[in-house]
PDB file of C-alpha atoms in Angstrom:
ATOM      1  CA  UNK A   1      -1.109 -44.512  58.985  1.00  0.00           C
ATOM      2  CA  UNK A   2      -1.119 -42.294  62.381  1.00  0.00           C
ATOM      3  CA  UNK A   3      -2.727 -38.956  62.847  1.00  0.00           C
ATOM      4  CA  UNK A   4       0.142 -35.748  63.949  1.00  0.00           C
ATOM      5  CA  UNK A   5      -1.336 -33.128  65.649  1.00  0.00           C
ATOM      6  CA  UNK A   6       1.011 -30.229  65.001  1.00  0.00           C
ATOM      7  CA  UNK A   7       0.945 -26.344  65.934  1.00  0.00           C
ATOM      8  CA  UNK A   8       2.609 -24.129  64.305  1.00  0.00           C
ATOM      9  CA  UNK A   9       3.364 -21.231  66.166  1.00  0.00           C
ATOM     10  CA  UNK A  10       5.456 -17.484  66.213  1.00  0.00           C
ATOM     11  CA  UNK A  11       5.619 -13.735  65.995  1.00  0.00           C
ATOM     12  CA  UNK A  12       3.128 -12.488  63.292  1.00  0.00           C
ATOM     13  CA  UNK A  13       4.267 -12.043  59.766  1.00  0.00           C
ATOM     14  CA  UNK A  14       6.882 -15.297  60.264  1.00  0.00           C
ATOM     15  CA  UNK A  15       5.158 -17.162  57.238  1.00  0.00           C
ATOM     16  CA  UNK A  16       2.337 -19.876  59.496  1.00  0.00           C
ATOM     17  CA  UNK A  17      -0.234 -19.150  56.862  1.00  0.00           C
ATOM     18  CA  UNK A  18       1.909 -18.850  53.905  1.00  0.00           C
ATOM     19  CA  UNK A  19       3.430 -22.031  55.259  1.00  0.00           C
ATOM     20  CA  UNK A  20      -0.295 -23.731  54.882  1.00  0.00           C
ATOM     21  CA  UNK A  21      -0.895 -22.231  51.355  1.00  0.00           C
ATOM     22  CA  UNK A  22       2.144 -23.328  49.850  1.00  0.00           C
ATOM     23  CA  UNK A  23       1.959 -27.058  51.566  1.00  0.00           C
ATOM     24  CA  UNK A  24      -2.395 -27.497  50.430  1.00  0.00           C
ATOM     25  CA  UNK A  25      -2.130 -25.251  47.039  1.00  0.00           C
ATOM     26  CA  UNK A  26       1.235 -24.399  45.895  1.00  0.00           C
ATOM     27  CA  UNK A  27       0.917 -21.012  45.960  1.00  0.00           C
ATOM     28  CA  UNK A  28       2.443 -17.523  47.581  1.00  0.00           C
ATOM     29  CA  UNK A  29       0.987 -14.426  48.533  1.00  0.00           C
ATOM     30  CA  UNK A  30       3.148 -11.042  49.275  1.00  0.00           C
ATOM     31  CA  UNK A  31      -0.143  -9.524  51.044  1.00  0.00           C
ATOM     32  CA  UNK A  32      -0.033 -10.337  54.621  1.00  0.00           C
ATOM     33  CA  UNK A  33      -3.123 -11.232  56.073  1.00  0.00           C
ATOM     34  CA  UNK A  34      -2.785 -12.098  59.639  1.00  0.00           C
ATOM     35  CA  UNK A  35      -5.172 -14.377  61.271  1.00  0.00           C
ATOM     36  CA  UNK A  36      -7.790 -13.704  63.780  1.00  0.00           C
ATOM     37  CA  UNK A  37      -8.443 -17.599  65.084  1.00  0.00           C
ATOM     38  CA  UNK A  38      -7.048 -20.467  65.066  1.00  0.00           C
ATOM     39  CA  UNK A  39      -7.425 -22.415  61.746  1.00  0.00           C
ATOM     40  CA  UNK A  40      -6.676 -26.216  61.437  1.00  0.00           C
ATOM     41  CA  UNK A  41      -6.414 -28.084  58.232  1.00  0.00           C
ATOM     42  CA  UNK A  42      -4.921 -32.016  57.186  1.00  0.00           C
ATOM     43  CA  UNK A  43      -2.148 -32.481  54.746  1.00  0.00           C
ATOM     44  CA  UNK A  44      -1.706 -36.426  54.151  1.00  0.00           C
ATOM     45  CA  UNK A  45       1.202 -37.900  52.975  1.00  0.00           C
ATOM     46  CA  UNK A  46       1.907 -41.476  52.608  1.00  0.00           C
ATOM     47  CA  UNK A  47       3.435 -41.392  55.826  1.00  0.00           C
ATOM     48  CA  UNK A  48       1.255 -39.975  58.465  1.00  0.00           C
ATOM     49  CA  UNK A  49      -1.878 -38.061  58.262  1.00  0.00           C
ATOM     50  CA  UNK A  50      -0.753 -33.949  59.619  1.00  0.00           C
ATOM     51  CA  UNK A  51      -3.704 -32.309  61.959  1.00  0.00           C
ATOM     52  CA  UNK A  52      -1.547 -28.716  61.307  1.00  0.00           C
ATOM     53  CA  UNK A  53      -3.213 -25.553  63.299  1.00  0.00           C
ATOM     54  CA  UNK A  54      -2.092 -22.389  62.546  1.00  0.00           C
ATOM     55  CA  UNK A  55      -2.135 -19.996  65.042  1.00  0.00           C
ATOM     56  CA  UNK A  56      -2.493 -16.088  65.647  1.00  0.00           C
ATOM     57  CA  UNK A  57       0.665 -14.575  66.665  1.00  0.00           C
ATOM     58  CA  UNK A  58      -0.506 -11.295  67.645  1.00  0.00           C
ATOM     59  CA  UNK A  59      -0.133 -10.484  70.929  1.00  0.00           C
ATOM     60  CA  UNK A  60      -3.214  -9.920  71.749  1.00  0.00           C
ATOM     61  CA  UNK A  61      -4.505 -13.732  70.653  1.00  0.00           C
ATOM     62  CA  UNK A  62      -1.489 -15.587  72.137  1.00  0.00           C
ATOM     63  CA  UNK A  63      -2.184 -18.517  74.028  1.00  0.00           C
ATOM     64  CA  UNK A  64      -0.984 -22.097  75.637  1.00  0.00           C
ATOM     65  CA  UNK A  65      -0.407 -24.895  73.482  1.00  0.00           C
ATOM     66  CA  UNK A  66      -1.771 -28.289  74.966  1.00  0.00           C
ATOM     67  CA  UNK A  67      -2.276 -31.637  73.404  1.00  0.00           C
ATOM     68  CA  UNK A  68       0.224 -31.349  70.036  1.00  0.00           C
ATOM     69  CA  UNK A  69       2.422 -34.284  68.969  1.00  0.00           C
ATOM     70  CA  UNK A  70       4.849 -31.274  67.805  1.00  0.00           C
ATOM     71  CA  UNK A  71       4.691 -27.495  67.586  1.00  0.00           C
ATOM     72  CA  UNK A  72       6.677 -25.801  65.060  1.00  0.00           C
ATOM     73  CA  UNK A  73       8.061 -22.652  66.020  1.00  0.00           C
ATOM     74  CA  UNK A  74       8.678 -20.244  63.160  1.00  0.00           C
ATOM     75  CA  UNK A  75      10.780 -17.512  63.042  1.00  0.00           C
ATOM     76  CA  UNK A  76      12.795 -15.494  60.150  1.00  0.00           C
ATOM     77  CA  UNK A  77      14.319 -12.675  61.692  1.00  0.00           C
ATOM     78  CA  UNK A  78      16.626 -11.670  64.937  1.00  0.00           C
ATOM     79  CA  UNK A  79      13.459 -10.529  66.895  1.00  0.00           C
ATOM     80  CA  UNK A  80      11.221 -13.462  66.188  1.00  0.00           C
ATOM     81  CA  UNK A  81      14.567 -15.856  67.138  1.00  0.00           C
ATOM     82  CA  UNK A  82      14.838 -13.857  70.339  1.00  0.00           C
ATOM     83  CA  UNK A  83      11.345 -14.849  71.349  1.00  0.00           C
ATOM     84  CA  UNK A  84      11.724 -18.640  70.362  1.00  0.00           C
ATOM     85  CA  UNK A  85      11.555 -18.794  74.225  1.00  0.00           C
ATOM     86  CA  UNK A  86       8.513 -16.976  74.694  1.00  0.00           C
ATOM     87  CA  UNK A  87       6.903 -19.686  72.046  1.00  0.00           C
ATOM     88  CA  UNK A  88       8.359 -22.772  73.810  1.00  0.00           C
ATOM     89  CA  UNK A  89       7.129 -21.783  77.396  1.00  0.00           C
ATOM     90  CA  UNK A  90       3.860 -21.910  76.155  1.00  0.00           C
ATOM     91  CA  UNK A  91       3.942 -25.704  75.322  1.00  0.00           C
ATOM     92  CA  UNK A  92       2.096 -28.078  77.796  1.00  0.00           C
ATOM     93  CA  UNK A  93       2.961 -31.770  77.772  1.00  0.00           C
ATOM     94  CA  UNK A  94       5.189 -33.472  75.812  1.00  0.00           C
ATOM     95  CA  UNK A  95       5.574 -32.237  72.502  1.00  0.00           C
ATOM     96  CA  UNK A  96       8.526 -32.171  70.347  1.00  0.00           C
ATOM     97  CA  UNK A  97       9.687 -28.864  69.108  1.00  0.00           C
ATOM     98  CA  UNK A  98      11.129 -27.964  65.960  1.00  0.00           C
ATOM     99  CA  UNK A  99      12.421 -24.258  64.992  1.00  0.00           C
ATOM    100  CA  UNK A 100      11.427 -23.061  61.609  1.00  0.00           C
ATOM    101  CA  UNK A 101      13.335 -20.705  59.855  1.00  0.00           C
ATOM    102  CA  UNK A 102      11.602 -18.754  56.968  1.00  0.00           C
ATOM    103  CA  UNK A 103      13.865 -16.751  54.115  1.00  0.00           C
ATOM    104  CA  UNK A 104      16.796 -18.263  54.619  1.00  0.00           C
ATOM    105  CA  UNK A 105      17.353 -17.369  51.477  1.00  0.00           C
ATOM    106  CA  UNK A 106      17.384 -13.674  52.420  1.00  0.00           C
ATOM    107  CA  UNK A 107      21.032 -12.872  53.469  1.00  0.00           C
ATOM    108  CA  UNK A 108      20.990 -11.722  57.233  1.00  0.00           C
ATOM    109  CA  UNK A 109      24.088 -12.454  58.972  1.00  0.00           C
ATOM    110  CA  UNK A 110      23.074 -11.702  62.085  1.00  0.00           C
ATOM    111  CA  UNK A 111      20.404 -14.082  62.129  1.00  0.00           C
ATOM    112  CA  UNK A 112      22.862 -16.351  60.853  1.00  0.00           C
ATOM    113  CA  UNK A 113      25.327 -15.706  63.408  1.00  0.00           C
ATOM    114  CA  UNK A 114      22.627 -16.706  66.281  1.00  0.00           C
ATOM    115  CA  UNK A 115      20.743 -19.911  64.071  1.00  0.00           C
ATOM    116  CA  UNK A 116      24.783 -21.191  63.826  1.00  0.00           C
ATOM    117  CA  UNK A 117      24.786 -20.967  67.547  1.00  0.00           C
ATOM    118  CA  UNK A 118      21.930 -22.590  67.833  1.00  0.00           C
ATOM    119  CA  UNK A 119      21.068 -21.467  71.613  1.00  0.00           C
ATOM    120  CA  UNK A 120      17.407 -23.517  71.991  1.00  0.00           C
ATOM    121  CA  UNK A 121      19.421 -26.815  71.142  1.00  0.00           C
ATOM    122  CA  UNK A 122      16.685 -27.663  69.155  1.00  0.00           C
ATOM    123  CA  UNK A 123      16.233 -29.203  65.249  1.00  0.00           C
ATOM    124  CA  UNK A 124      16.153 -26.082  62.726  1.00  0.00           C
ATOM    125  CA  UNK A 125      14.864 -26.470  59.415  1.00  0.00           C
ATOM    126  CA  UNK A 126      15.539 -23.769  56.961  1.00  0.00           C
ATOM    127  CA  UNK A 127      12.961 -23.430  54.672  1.00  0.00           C
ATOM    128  CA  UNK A 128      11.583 -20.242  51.859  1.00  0.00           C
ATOM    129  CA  UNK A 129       8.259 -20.745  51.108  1.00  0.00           C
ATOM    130  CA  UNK A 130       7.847 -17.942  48.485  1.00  0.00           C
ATOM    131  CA  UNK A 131      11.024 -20.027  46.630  1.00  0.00           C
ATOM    132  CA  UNK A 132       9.091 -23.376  47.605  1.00  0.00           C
ATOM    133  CA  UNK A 133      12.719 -24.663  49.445  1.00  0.00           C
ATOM    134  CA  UNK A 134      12.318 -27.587  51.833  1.00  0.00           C
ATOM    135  CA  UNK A 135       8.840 -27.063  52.525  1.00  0.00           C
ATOM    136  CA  UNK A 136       8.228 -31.281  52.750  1.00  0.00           C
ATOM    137  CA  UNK A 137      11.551 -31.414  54.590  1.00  0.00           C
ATOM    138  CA  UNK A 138       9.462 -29.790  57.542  1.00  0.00           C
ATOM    139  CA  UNK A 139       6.839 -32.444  57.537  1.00  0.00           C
ATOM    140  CA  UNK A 140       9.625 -35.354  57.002  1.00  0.00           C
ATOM    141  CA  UNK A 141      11.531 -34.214  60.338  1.00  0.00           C
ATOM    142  CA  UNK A 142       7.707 -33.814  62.185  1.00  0.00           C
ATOM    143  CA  UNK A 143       7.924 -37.912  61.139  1.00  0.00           C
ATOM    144  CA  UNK A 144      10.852 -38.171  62.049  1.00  0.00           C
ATOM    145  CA  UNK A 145      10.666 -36.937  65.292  1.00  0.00           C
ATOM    146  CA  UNK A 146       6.792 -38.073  66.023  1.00  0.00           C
ATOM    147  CA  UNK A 147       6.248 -40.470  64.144  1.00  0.00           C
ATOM    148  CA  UNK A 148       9.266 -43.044  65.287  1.00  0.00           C
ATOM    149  CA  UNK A 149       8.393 -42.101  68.727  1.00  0.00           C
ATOM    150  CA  UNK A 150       4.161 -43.152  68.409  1.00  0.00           C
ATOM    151  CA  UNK A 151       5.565 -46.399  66.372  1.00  0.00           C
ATOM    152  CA  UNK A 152       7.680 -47.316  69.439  1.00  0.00           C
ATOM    153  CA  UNK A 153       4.803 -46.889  71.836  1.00  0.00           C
ATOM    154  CA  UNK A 154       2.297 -48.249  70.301  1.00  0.00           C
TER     155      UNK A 154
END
């Protein structure tokens, strides 16, 4: 079993933390309680062993994001799409990149419209962790995407 270090990273309020709640206890908050550090926690499955950190996305605690097998950037609205970018040019070395969407269950056609274009070329999972939807399928693409790739070069 190999170890994936994985960031998670985006604008505050995108659903990092509640993403970490829902995967280690099964359970949503609707207070949001944004982090002041860095936190980093394991999920095992019996695949691969996750090293998840989830970061601050206030401005004011942004950094660069070195060392990660992938970083998943999260996003559920038009202005935390538009700065997928901003997210992605803060990645050093060679990780994979996967875009997150949170609420996809929550009807927003414009964010529709511009996830359906899919600008970043990049995998999208759409995910709602207050309904619990697709919350593994995250971790099965990280595999997918990591994991193949450390088997191959081992």
């Amino acid at each position: 079993m190999s170890n994936v270090n994985v960031a998670i990273v985006g604008n505050g309020g995108v659903g990092k933390t509640s993403f970490k709640r829902k995967l280690l206890f099964n359970i949503f908050l609707y207070k949001y309680d944004p982090n002041m550090s860095e936190i980093v926690y394991t999920y095992t499955t019996d695949k691969a062993k996750y090293i998840l950190t989830d970061t601050c996305g206030q401005k004011q605690y942004e950094s660069r994001f070195a060392g990660y097998d992938c970083v998943l950037v999260m996003f559920d609205s038009v202005l935390s799409y538009k700065n997928v970018n901003k997210w992605t040019s803060r990645i050093i070395g060679g990780a994979r990149v996967i875009l997150v969407r949170n609420k996809y269950d929550i009807v927003n056609h414009k964010l529709d419209a511009l996830v359906a274009r899919n600008i970043h070329d990049l995998p999208i999972v759409n995910i709602s962790i207050k309904k619990s939807d697709n919350i593994e399928a995250v971790l099965d693409l990280v595999y997918e995407k990591v994991g193949s790739f450390k088997r191959s070069h081992l």
